[in-house]
PDB file of C-alpha atoms and ligand atoms in Angstrom:
ATOM      1  CA  MET A   1     126.827  92.809 100.130  1.00 64.00           C
ATOM      2  CA  THR A   2     123.391  92.159  98.600  1.00 75.00           C
ATOM      3  CA  ALA A   3     121.926  95.671  98.553  1.00 79.00           C
ATOM      4  CA  CYS A   4     123.424  98.154  96.073  1.00 84.00           C
ATOM      5  CA  ALA A   5     123.382 101.950  95.913  1.00 80.00           C
ATOM      6  CA  GLY A   6     120.475 103.692  94.233  1.00 95.00           C
ATOM      7  CA  ILE A   7     118.302 100.587  93.923  1.00 98.00           C
ATOM      8  CA  LEU A   8     114.681 100.231  94.989  1.00 98.00           C
ATOM      9  CA  TYR A   9     114.051  96.693  96.278  1.00 98.00           C
ATOM     10  CA  VAL A  10     110.482  95.347  96.421  1.00 98.00           C
ATOM     11  CA  VAL A  11     110.542  92.905  99.320  1.00 98.00           C
ATOM     12  CA  PRO A  12     107.749  90.453 100.202  1.00 98.00           C
ATOM     13  CA  THR A  13     107.209  89.612 103.875  1.00 98.00           C
ATOM     14  CA  PRO A  14     105.388  86.572 105.368  1.00 98.00           C
ATOM     15  CA  ILE A  15     101.589  86.293 105.178  1.00 98.00           C
ATOM     16  CA  GLY A  16     101.391  84.504 108.523  1.00 97.00           C
ATOM     17  CA  ASN A  17     104.381  82.268 109.052  1.00 98.00           C
ATOM     18  CA  LEU A  18     107.637  84.044 109.914  1.00 97.00           C
ATOM     19  CA  ALA A  19     109.613  81.087 108.557  1.00 97.00           C
ATOM     20  CA  ASP A  20     108.531  82.215 105.084  1.00 98.00           C
ATOM     21  CA  MET A  21     110.843  85.228 105.310  1.00 98.00           C
ATOM     22  CA  THR A  22     113.605  84.405 102.818  1.00 98.00           C
ATOM     23  CA  PRO A  23     117.290  84.800 103.742  1.00 98.00           C
ATOM     24  CA  ARG A  24     117.632  87.211 100.806  1.00 98.00           C
ATOM     25  CA  ALA A  25     114.772  89.374 102.088  1.00 98.00           C
ATOM     26  CA  GLN A  26     116.409  89.507 105.529  1.00 98.00           C
ATOM     27  CA  GLN A  27     119.759  90.437 104.032  1.00 98.00           C
ATOM     28  CA  VAL A  28     118.367  93.188 101.798  1.00 98.00           C
ATOM     29  CA  LEU A  29     116.339  94.708 104.649  1.00 98.00           C
ATOM     30  CA  ALA A  30     119.419  94.672 106.890  1.00 98.00           C
ATOM     31  CA  GLU A  31     121.675  96.265 104.262  1.00 98.00           C
ATOM     32  CA  VAL A  32     119.588  98.995 102.615  1.00 98.00           C
ATOM     33  CA  ASP A  33     119.842 102.601 103.823  1.00 98.00           C
ATOM     34  CA  LEU A  34     116.088 102.899 104.399  1.00 98.00           C
ATOM     35  CA  ILE A  35     112.935 100.793 104.581  1.00 98.00           C
ATOM     36  CA  ALA A  36     109.667 102.256 103.260  1.00 98.00           C
ATOM     37  CA  ALA A  37     106.955 100.398 105.177  1.00 98.00           C
ATOM     38  CA  GLU A  38     103.154 100.497 104.877  1.00 98.00           C
ATOM     39  CA  ASP A  39     102.901 100.680 108.677  1.00 97.00           C
ATOM     40  CA  THR A  40     106.140 101.224 110.567  1.00 97.00           C
ATOM     41  CA  ARG A  41     104.687 100.034 113.909  1.00 97.00           C
ATOM     42  CA  HIS A  42     103.382  96.828 112.340  1.00 97.00           C
ATOM     43  CA  SER A  43     106.685  96.139 110.571  1.00 98.00           C
ATOM     44  CA  ALA A  44     108.717  96.953 113.712  1.00 97.00           C
ATOM     45  CA  LYS A  45     107.747  93.524 115.105  1.00 97.00           C
ATOM     46  CA  LEU A  46     108.992  91.740 112.002  1.00 98.00           C
ATOM     47  CA  LEU A  47     112.208  93.742 111.885  1.00 98.00           C
ATOM     48  CA  GLN A  48     112.809  93.160 115.583  1.00 98.00           C
ATOM     49  CA  HIS A  49     112.272  89.412 115.148  1.00 98.00           C
ATOM     50  CA  PHE A  50     115.029  89.318 112.530  1.00 98.00           C
ATOM     51  CA  ALA A  51     117.236  91.796 114.448  1.00 98.00           C
ATOM     52  CA  ILE A  52     117.103  94.291 111.564  1.00 98.00           C
ATOM     53  CA  LYS A  53     118.009  97.801 112.682  1.00 98.00           C
ATOM     54  CA  THR A  54     117.578  99.715 109.399  1.00 98.00           C
ATOM     55  CA  PRO A  55     115.573 102.946 109.840  1.00 98.00           C
ATOM     56  CA  ALA A  56     112.003 102.844 108.481  1.00 98.00           C
ATOM     57  CA  VAL A  57     109.644 105.521 107.145  1.00 98.00           C
ATOM     58  CA  ALA A  58     105.926 105.221 106.494  1.00 98.00           C
ATOM     59  CA  TYR A  59     104.731 104.780 102.920  1.00 98.00           C
ATOM     60  CA  HIS A  60     100.974 104.308 102.676  1.00 96.00           C
ATOM     61  CA  GLU A  61      97.956 105.402 100.661  1.00 93.00           C
ATOM     62  CA  HIS A  62      97.615 108.670 102.626  1.00 95.00           C
ATOM     63  CA  ASN A  63     101.164 109.957 102.096  1.00 97.00           C
ATOM     64  CA  GLU A  64     102.271 108.170  98.931  1.00 96.00           C
ATOM     65  CA  ARG A  65     102.260 111.300  96.741  1.00 95.00           C
ATOM     66  CA  GLU A  66     104.691 113.360  98.879  1.00 96.00           C
ATOM     67  CA  GLN A  67     106.618 110.338 100.051  1.00 98.00           C
ATOM     68  CA  THR A  68     107.188 109.112  96.485  1.00 98.00           C
ATOM     69  CA  THR A  69     108.892 112.396  95.555  1.00 97.00           C
ATOM     70  CA  ARG A  70     111.091 112.237  98.668  1.00 98.00           C
ATOM     71  CA  LEU A  71     112.037 108.604  98.178  1.00 98.00           C
ATOM     72  CA  VAL A  72     112.818 108.941  94.467  1.00 98.00           C
ATOM     73  CA  THR A  73     115.090 111.913  95.272  1.00 98.00           C
ATOM     74  CA  LYS A  74     116.947 109.762  97.803  1.00 98.00           C
ATOM     75  CA  LEU A  75     117.280 106.919  95.298  1.00 98.00           C
ATOM     76  CA  GLN A  76     118.656 109.302  92.685  1.00 97.00           C
ATOM     77  CA  ALA A  77     121.162 110.529  95.268  1.00 97.00           C
ATOM     78  CA  GLY A  78     122.416 106.944  95.591  1.00 97.00           C
ATOM     79  CA  GLU A  79     120.539 105.656  98.656  1.00 98.00           C
ATOM     80  CA  SER A  80     119.177 102.115  98.565  1.00 98.00           C
ATOM     81  CA  ILE A  81     115.579 101.608  99.696  1.00 98.00           C
ATOM     82  CA  ALA A  82     113.468  98.508 100.403  1.00 98.00           C
ATOM     83  CA  LEU A  83     109.703  98.703 100.034  1.00 98.00           C
ATOM     84  CA  ILE A  84     107.625  96.424 102.281  1.00 98.00           C
ATOM     85  CA  SER A  85     103.934  96.167 103.129  1.00 98.00           C
ATOM     86  CA  ASP A  86     102.181  94.716 106.186  1.00 98.00           C
ATOM     87  CA  ALA A  87     102.161  91.227 104.676  1.00 98.00           C
ATOM     88  CA  GLY A  88     102.973  89.508 101.402  1.00 98.00           C
ATOM     89  CA  THR A  89     104.104  91.183  98.213  1.00 98.00           C
ATOM     90  CA  PRO A  90     103.934  94.998  98.063  1.00 98.00           C
ATOM     91  CA  LEU A  91     101.678  96.410  95.280  1.00 98.00           C
ATOM     92  CA  VAL A  92      99.426  93.309  95.374  1.00 98.00           C
ATOM     93  CA  SER A  93      96.340  94.925  96.976  1.00 98.00           C
ATOM     94  CA  ASP A  94      98.926  96.977  98.893  1.00 98.00           C
ATOM     95  CA  PRO A  95     100.709 100.340  98.489  1.00 98.00           C
ATOM     96  CA  GLY A  96     103.728 100.766  96.228  1.00 98.00           C
ATOM     97  CA  TYR A  97     102.464 101.259  92.677  1.00 98.00           C
ATOM     98  CA  ARG A  98     103.168 104.993  92.574  1.00 98.00           C
ATOM     99  CA  LEU A  99     106.677 104.605  94.009  1.00 98.00           C
ATOM    100  CA  VAL A 100     107.691 101.849  91.577  1.00 98.00           C
ATOM    101  CA  HIS A 101     106.135 103.722  88.654  1.00 98.00           C
ATOM    102  CA  GLU A 102     107.901 106.997  89.454  1.00 98.00           C
ATOM    103  CA  ALA A 103     111.202 105.298  90.284  1.00 98.00           C
ATOM    104  CA  ARG A 104     111.255 103.575  86.903  1.00 98.00           C
ATOM    105  CA  LEU A 105     110.298 106.812  85.139  1.00 97.00           C
ATOM    106  CA  ALA A 106     113.253 108.466  86.870  1.00 97.00           C
ATOM    107  CA  GLY A 107     115.570 105.729  85.592  1.00 97.00           C
ATOM    108  CA  VAL A 108     116.020 104.102  89.005  1.00 98.00           C
ATOM    109  CA  GLN A 109     116.667 100.342  88.977  1.00 98.00           C
ATOM    110  CA  VAL A 110     113.866  98.385  90.657  1.00 98.00           C
ATOM    111  CA  VAL A 111     114.711  94.891  91.909  1.00 98.00           C
ATOM    112  CA  PRO A 112     111.868  92.566  92.949  1.00 98.00           C
ATOM    113  CA  LEU A 113     112.476  89.775  95.449  1.00 98.00           C
ATOM    114  CA  PRO A 114     110.245  86.707  94.957  1.00 98.00           C
ATOM    115  CA  GLY A 115     108.320  85.682  98.066  1.00 98.00           C
ATOM    116  CA  ALA A 116     105.019  85.237  99.885  1.00 98.00           C
ATOM    117  CA  CYS A 117     101.832  86.227  98.081  1.00 98.00           C
ATOM    118  CA  ALA A 118      98.433  84.957  99.224  1.00 98.00           C
ATOM    119  CA  LEU A 119      96.875  84.694  95.757  1.00 98.00           C
ATOM    120  CA  ILE A 120      99.713  82.599  94.312  1.00 98.00           C
ATOM    121  CA  ALA A 121      99.879  80.327  97.383  1.00 98.00           C
ATOM    122  CA  ALA A 122      96.101  79.802  97.182  1.00 98.00           C
ATOM    123  CA  LEU A 123      96.111  79.147  93.427  1.00 98.00           C
ATOM    124  CA  SER A 124      98.944  76.642  93.714  1.00 98.00           C
ATOM    125  CA  ALA A 125      96.905  74.472  96.095  1.00 98.00           C
ATOM    126  CA  SER A 126      93.376  75.087  94.773  1.00 98.00           C
ATOM    127  CA  GLY A 127      93.183  72.335  92.169  1.00 97.00           C
ATOM    128  CA  LEU A 128      91.566  74.830  89.775  1.00 97.00           C
ATOM    129  CA  PRO A 129      93.022  75.488  86.308  1.00 96.00           C
ATOM    130  CA  SER A 130      96.138  77.602  86.812  1.00 96.00           C
ATOM    131  CA  ASP A 131      97.228  78.106  83.197  1.00 95.00           C
ATOM    132  CA  ARG A 132      95.062  81.223  82.854  1.00 96.00           C
ATOM    133  CA  PHE A 133      93.733  83.219  85.798  1.00 98.00           C
ATOM    134  CA  ILE A 134      92.727  86.745  86.710  1.00 98.00           C
ATOM    135  CA  PHE A 135      93.157  88.522  90.019  1.00 98.00           C
ATOM    136  CA  GLU A 136      90.359  90.916  90.949  1.00 98.00           C
ATOM    137  CA  GLY A 137      91.602  92.008  94.396  1.00 98.00           C
ATOM    138  CA  PHE A 138      88.776  92.900  96.798  1.00 98.00           C
ATOM    139  CA  LEU A 139      85.182  93.009  95.541  1.00 98.00           C
ATOM    140  CA  PRO A 140      83.274  96.220  96.424  1.00 97.00           C
ATOM    141  CA  ALA A 141      82.127  96.462 100.047  1.00 95.00           C
ATOM    142  CA  LYS A 142      78.524  97.412  99.184  1.00 95.00           C
ATOM    143  CA  ALA A 143      76.213  94.558  98.164  1.00 95.00           C
ATOM    144  CA  ALA A 144      74.758  96.187  95.024  1.00 96.00           C
ATOM    145  CA  ALA A 145      78.186  97.094  93.610  1.00 97.00           C
ATOM    146  CA  ARG A 146      79.533  93.662  94.558  1.00 98.00           C
ATOM    147  CA  ARG A 147      76.769  91.866  92.668  1.00 97.00           C
ATOM    148  CA  GLN A 148      77.301  94.147  89.686  1.00 98.00           C
ATOM    149  CA  SER A 149      81.024  93.307  89.616  1.00 98.00           C
ATOM    150  CA  LEU A 150      80.232  89.600  89.836  1.00 98.00           C
ATOM    151  CA  GLN A 151      77.691  89.920  87.015  1.00 97.00           C
ATOM    152  CA  ALA A 152      80.348  91.526  84.812  1.00 98.00           C
ATOM    153  CA  LEU A 153      82.612  88.522  85.505  1.00 98.00           C
ATOM    154  CA  GLN A 154      79.927  85.850  85.145  1.00 96.00           C
ATOM    155  CA  ALA A 155      81.066  84.628  81.697  1.00 95.00           C
ATOM    156  CA  GLU A 156      84.814  84.866  82.394  1.00 96.00           C
ATOM    157  CA  SER A 157      86.413  81.517  81.539  1.00 94.00           C
ATOM    158  CA  ARG A 158      89.709  82.060  83.356  1.00 97.00           C
ATOM    159  CA  THR A 159      90.031  81.078  87.037  1.00 98.00           C
ATOM    160  CA  LEU A 160      88.951  84.116  89.078  1.00 98.00           C
ATOM    161  CA  ILE A 161      90.798  85.084  92.249  1.00 98.00           C
ATOM    162  CA  PHE A 162      89.510  87.476  94.937  1.00 98.00           C
ATOM    163  CA  TYR A 163      90.714  88.660  98.328  1.00 98.00           C
ATOM    164  CA  GLU A 164      88.175  88.875 101.136  1.00 97.00           C
ATOM    165  CA  SER A 165      88.162  89.795 104.815  1.00 93.00           C
ATOM    166  CA  THR A 166      86.449  88.191 107.745  1.00 93.00           C
ATOM    167  CA  HIS A 167      83.752  90.930 107.852  1.00 92.00           C
ATOM    168  CA  ARG A 168      82.300  90.159 104.445  1.00 95.00           C
ATOM    169  CA  ILE A 169      83.131  86.552 103.658  1.00 97.00           C
ATOM    170  CA  LYS A 170      79.595  85.264 104.249  1.00 95.00           C
ATOM    171  CA  GLU A 171      77.870  88.047 102.285  1.00 96.00           C
ATOM    172  CA  CYS A 172      80.388  87.615  99.495  1.00 97.00           C
ATOM    173  CA  ILE A 173      79.759  83.860  99.156  1.00 97.00           C
ATOM    174  CA  ASP A 174      75.992  84.463  99.318  1.00 97.00           C
ATOM    175  CA  ASP A 175      76.262  87.021  96.491  1.00 98.00           C
ATOM    176  CA  MET A 176      78.404  84.648  94.427  1.00 98.00           C
ATOM    177  CA  LEU A 177      75.737  81.995  94.913  1.00 97.00           C
ATOM    178  CA  ALA A 178      73.023  84.421  93.763  1.00 97.00           C
ATOM    179  CA  VAL A 179      74.949  85.653  90.702  1.00 97.00           C
ATOM    180  CA  LEU A 180      77.057  82.670  89.593  1.00 97.00           C
ATOM    181  CA  GLY A 181      74.583  79.929  90.537  1.00 96.00           C
ATOM    182  CA  PRO A 182      74.680  76.908  92.869  1.00 96.00           C
ATOM    183  CA  GLU A 183      76.865  74.696  90.641  1.00 95.00           C
ATOM    184  CA  ARG A 184      79.882  76.970  90.195  1.00 97.00           C
ATOM    185  CA  GLU A 185      82.892  75.594  92.066  1.00 97.00           C
ATOM    186  CA  VAL A 186      84.644  77.892  94.510  1.00 98.00           C
ATOM    187  CA  VAL A 187      87.726  77.183  96.598  1.00 98.00           C
ATOM    188  CA  LEU A 188      88.071  79.055  99.851  1.00 98.00           C
ATOM    189  CA  ALA A 189      91.662  79.378 101.104  1.00 98.00           C
ATOM    190  CA  ARG A 190      91.694  80.633 104.690  1.00 98.00           C
ATOM    191  CA  GLU A 191      94.566  81.609 106.987  1.00 98.00           C
ATOM    192  CA  LEU A 192      97.266  80.347 104.631  1.00 98.00           C
ATOM    193  CA  SER A 193     100.519  79.381 106.352  1.00 98.00           C
ATOM    194  CA  LYS A 194      98.874  79.911 109.772  1.00 98.00           C
ATOM    195  CA  LYS A 195      97.614  77.537 112.476  1.00 97.00           C
ATOM    196  CA  PHE A 196      94.060  77.298 111.150  1.00 97.00           C
ATOM    197  CA  GLU A 197      94.889  77.037 107.464  1.00 98.00           C
ATOM    198  CA  THR A 198      91.893  75.605 105.591  1.00 97.00           C
ATOM    199  CA  ILE A 199      91.512  74.996 101.864  1.00 98.00           C
ATOM    200  CA  HIS A 200      87.984  73.896 101.045  1.00 97.00           C
ATOM    201  CA  GLY A 201      86.458  73.619  97.583  1.00 97.00           C
ATOM    202  CA  ALA A 202      82.802  72.910  96.738  1.00 97.00           C
ATOM    203  CA  PRO A 203      79.950  74.018  94.472  1.00 97.00           C
ATOM    204  CA  LEU A 204      78.649  77.387  95.731  1.00 97.00           C
ATOM    205  CA  ALA A 205      75.423  75.977  97.214  1.00 97.00           C
ATOM    206  CA  ASP A 206      77.404  73.514  99.379  1.00 97.00           C
ATOM    207  CA  LEU A 207      80.085  76.065 100.236  1.00 97.00           C
ATOM    208  CA  ALA A 208      77.499  78.617 101.432  1.00 97.00           C
ATOM    209  CA  ALA A 209      75.839  75.973 103.652  1.00 97.00           C
ATOM    210  CA  TRP A 210      79.236  74.795 105.000  1.00 96.00           C
ATOM    211  CA  LEU A 211      80.218  78.368 105.867  1.00 96.00           C
ATOM    212  CA  ALA A 212      76.876  79.195 107.484  1.00 94.00           C
ATOM    213  CA  ALA A 213      77.100  76.063 109.643  1.00 95.00           C
ATOM    214  CA  ASP A 214      80.449  76.953 111.233  1.00 92.00           C
ATOM    215  CA  ASP A 215      81.266  80.469 112.475  1.00 92.00           C
ATOM    216  CA  ASN A 216      84.909  79.482 112.912  1.00 92.00           C
ATOM    217  CA  GLN A 217      85.271  79.090 109.146  1.00 93.00           C
ATOM    218  CA  GLN A 218      84.240  82.743 108.748  1.00 93.00           C
ATOM    219  CA  ARG A 219      87.216  84.007 110.783  1.00 95.00           C
ATOM    220  CA  GLY A 220      90.551  85.167 109.418  1.00 96.00           C
ATOM    221  CA  GLU A 221      91.865  86.122 105.994  1.00 97.00           C
ATOM    222  CA  PHE A 222      90.610  84.604 102.768  1.00 98.00           C
ATOM    223  CA  VAL A 223      91.428  84.048  99.145  1.00 98.00           C
ATOM    224  CA  LEU A 224      88.446  82.977  97.032  1.00 98.00           C
ATOM    225  CA  LEU A 225      89.075  81.141  93.779  1.00 98.00           C
ATOM    226  CA  VAL A 226      86.237  80.622  91.328  1.00 98.00           C
ATOM    227  CA  ARG A 227      86.297  78.060  88.513  1.00 97.00           C
ATOM    228  CA  GLY A 228      85.979  79.892  85.181  1.00 96.00           C
ATOM    229  CA  ALA A 229      82.633  79.779  83.367  1.00 94.00           C
ATOM    230  CA  GLY A 230      82.159  76.661  81.228  1.00 84.00           C
ATOM    231  CA  VAL A 231      85.502  75.183  82.251  1.00 69.00           C
ATOM    232  CA  GLN A 232      85.197  71.489  82.905  1.00 62.00           C
ATOM    233  CA  GLU A 233      87.272  69.200  85.067  1.00 61.00           C
ATOM    234  CA  ALA A 234      90.487  68.144  83.308  1.00 56.00           C
ATOM    235  CA  GLY A 235      89.632  65.235  81.027  1.00 60.00           C
ATOM    236  CA  ASP A 236      85.890  65.782  81.343  1.00 71.00           C
ATOM    237  CA  VAL A 237      83.988  65.971  78.033  1.00 80.00           C
ATOM    238  CA  ASP A 238      80.253  66.735  77.883  1.00 82.00           C
ATOM    239  CA  THR A 239      77.809  64.708  75.755  1.00 81.00           C
ATOM    240  CA  GLU A 240      77.460  67.297  72.973  1.00 86.00           C
ATOM    241  CA  SER A 241      81.258  67.551  72.596  1.00 91.00           C
ATOM    242  CA  GLU A 242      81.467  63.764  72.532  1.00 90.00           C
ATOM    243  CA  ARG A 243      78.837  63.622  69.747  1.00 92.00           C
ATOM    244  CA  VAL A 244      80.822  66.127  67.652  1.00 94.00           C
ATOM    245  CA  LEU A 245      84.046  64.259  68.378  1.00 94.00           C
ATOM    246  CA  ARG A 246      82.585  60.892  67.301  1.00 93.00           C
ATOM    247  CA  LEU A 247      81.331  62.359  64.005  1.00 95.00           C
ATOM    248  CA  LEU A 248      84.734  63.878  63.245  1.00 96.00           C
ATOM    249  CA  MET A 249      86.607  60.741  64.305  1.00 95.00           C
ATOM    250  CA  ALA A 250      84.692  58.797  61.643  1.00 95.00           C
ATOM    251  CA  GLU A 251      86.267  61.000  58.953  1.00 95.00           C
ATOM    252  CA  LEU A 252      89.580  62.250  60.327  1.00 95.00           C
ATOM    253  CA  PRO A 253      92.704  61.118  62.204  1.00 93.00           C
ATOM    254  CA  LEU A 254      92.332  61.438  66.016  1.00 93.00           C
ATOM    255  CA  LYS A 255      94.497  64.543  66.452  1.00 93.00           C
ATOM    256  CA  GLN A 256      92.717  66.464  63.721  1.00 95.00           C
ATOM    257  CA  ALA A 257      89.305  65.339  64.996  1.00 95.00           C
ATOM    258  CA  ALA A 258      90.163  66.558  68.515  1.00 94.00           C
ATOM    259  CA  ALA A 259      91.518  69.899  67.243  1.00 94.00           C
ATOM    260  CA  LEU A 260      88.447  70.525  65.116  1.00 95.00           C
ATOM    261  CA  ALA A 261      86.088  69.420  67.896  1.00 94.00           C
ATOM    262  CA  ALA A 262      87.826  71.887  70.229  1.00 92.00           C
ATOM    263  CA  GLN A 263      87.250  74.689  67.716  1.00 93.00           C
ATOM    264  CA  ILE A 264      83.591  73.760  67.241  1.00 93.00           C
ATOM    265  CA  THR A 265      82.677  73.199  70.911  1.00 90.00           C
ATOM    266  CA  GLY A 266      85.075  75.604  72.647  1.00 88.00           C
ATOM    267  CA  GLY A 267      86.335  72.639  74.706  1.00 88.00           C
ATOM    268  CA  LYS A 268      89.961  71.895  75.613  1.00 87.00           C
ATOM    269  CA  LYS A 269      91.963  70.269  72.829  1.00 89.00           C
ATOM    270  CA  ASN A 270      93.947  68.106  75.266  1.00 88.00           C
ATOM    271  CA  ALA A 271      90.840  66.830  77.037  1.00 87.00           C
ATOM    272  CA  LEU A 272      89.157  66.080  73.694  1.00 91.00           C
ATOM    273  CA  TYR A 273      92.247  64.283  72.408  1.00 91.00           C
ATOM    274  CA  LYS A 274      92.424  62.153  75.566  1.00 86.00           C
ATOM    275  CA  HIS A 275      88.740  61.387  75.182  1.00 87.00           C
ATOM    276  CA  ALA A 276      89.233  60.501  71.492  1.00 90.00           C
ATOM    277  CA  LEU A 277      91.984  58.058  72.498  1.00 88.00           C
ATOM    278  CA  ALA A 278      89.666  56.465  75.049  1.00 82.00           C
ATOM    279  CA  LEU A 279      86.843  56.222  72.483  1.00 86.00           C
ATOM    280  CA  SER A 280      89.130  54.676  69.866  1.00 87.00           C
ATOM    281  CA  ASP A 281      90.106  51.981  72.429  1.00 76.00           C
ATOM    282  CA  GLU A 282      86.468  51.068  73.017  1.00 69.00           C
TER     283      GLU A 282
HETATM  284  N1  SAM B   1     100.079  91.925  99.594  1.00 58.62           N
HETATM  285  C1  SAM B   1      99.370  90.781 100.112  1.00 58.62           C
HETATM  286  C2  SAM B   1      99.711  89.545  99.267  1.00 58.62           C
HETATM  287  O1  SAM B   1     100.762  89.520  98.637  1.00 58.62           O
HETATM  288  O2  SAM B   1      98.960  88.585  99.264  1.00 58.62           O
HETATM  289  C3  SAM B   1      97.883  91.052 100.198  1.00 58.62           C
HETATM  290  C4  SAM B   1      97.520  92.235 101.038  1.00 58.62           C
HETATM  291  S1  SAM B   1      95.800  92.530 101.152  1.00 58.62           S
HETATM  292  C5  SAM B   1      95.753  94.072 101.969  1.00 58.62           C
HETATM  293  C6  SAM B   1      95.280  91.474 102.441  1.00 58.62           C
HETATM  294  C7  SAM B   1      94.379  90.357 101.934  1.00 58.62           C
HETATM  295  O3  SAM B   1      95.180  89.309 101.382  1.00 58.62           O
HETATM  296  C8  SAM B   1      93.559  89.674 103.020  1.00 58.62           C
HETATM  297  O4  SAM B   1      92.353  90.375 103.286  1.00 58.62           O
HETATM  298  C9  SAM B   1      93.283  88.329 102.399  1.00 58.62           C
HETATM  299  O5  SAM B   1      92.254  88.420 101.448  1.00 58.62           O
HETATM  300  C10 SAM B   1      94.615  88.053 101.675  1.00 58.62           C
HETATM  301  N2  SAM B   1      95.532  87.350 102.590  1.00 58.62           N
HETATM  302  C11 SAM B   1      96.623  87.843 103.174  1.00 58.62           C
HETATM  303  N3  SAM B   1      97.198  86.907 103.954  1.00 58.62           N
HETATM  304  C12 SAM B   1      96.458  85.799 103.840  1.00 58.62           C
HETATM  305  C13 SAM B   1      96.527  84.492 104.393  1.00 58.62           C
HETATM  306  N4  SAM B   1      97.487  84.163 105.253  1.00 58.62           N
HETATM  307  N5  SAM B   1      95.569  83.589 104.047  1.00 58.62           N
HETATM  308  C14 SAM B   1      94.594  83.917 103.187  1.00 58.62           C
HETATM  309  N6  SAM B   1      94.473  85.139 102.642  1.00 58.62           N
HETATM  310  C15 SAM B   1      95.396  86.062 102.965  1.00 58.62           C
END
């Protein structure tokens, strides 16, 4: 028995490929007393596919207040509940925050199952720095608000991750081009784990032209990943940083020179150290 009394399980479901449903997710969904689903009709297909007969109730943004109270009462009475959304990990641009928050406040144990999540899948294959990143969810639907949000993020040095739908992908890339400039690298991850999966990275000017030239690339579901401001390719050192590094290398051991150069220029210590090694070999 995997599912235990009085526990709220947060269960990810596939984002396109049913084979990504983990055995543990199947077992928990089959064993809990109740499934709280974002859309019961949508999830019925998934549950049917895996022959899961557990009863399901709707838990979505329009009923979450009342439903949270009901579900927490059931959990406190010893029922086990699994929370699922239409696709991917619940709470990630999906309903569930209120339920998890209230359940924990009420002392209910919450158990998360690891599984499909579009932003993590996209990041893992993007080739962009993954040591520090921020997830911004969906940008505003209206152009003025969208540009304002992008302006506020213009100087962010961490990798930026956004969700976008087929309706706005072109406008969104055009606004990124206008606000972040033609050179900023963006990776577009489309239809992950599905038949037409595409992961394409390019400077914004090229990406906008590529997208405009092919309507097919504007269809489906998207994750957009933006290289952080001022973050260079791994191992890449600009001429000013190299000048500083050379000056320091004349006076200090390599490691110290690289560390100090990183502090002065804001560059990456590792990249500067690698570069210092290369320069010392010259
Ligand atoms: N909870 C989900 C997760 O864990 O990724 C996200 C739900 S959110 C309502 C839906 C958005 O996620 C889509 O508009 C798209 O931006 C992104 N998304 C979901 N599935 C995707 C896929 N297969 N490929 C690319 N993006 C996807």
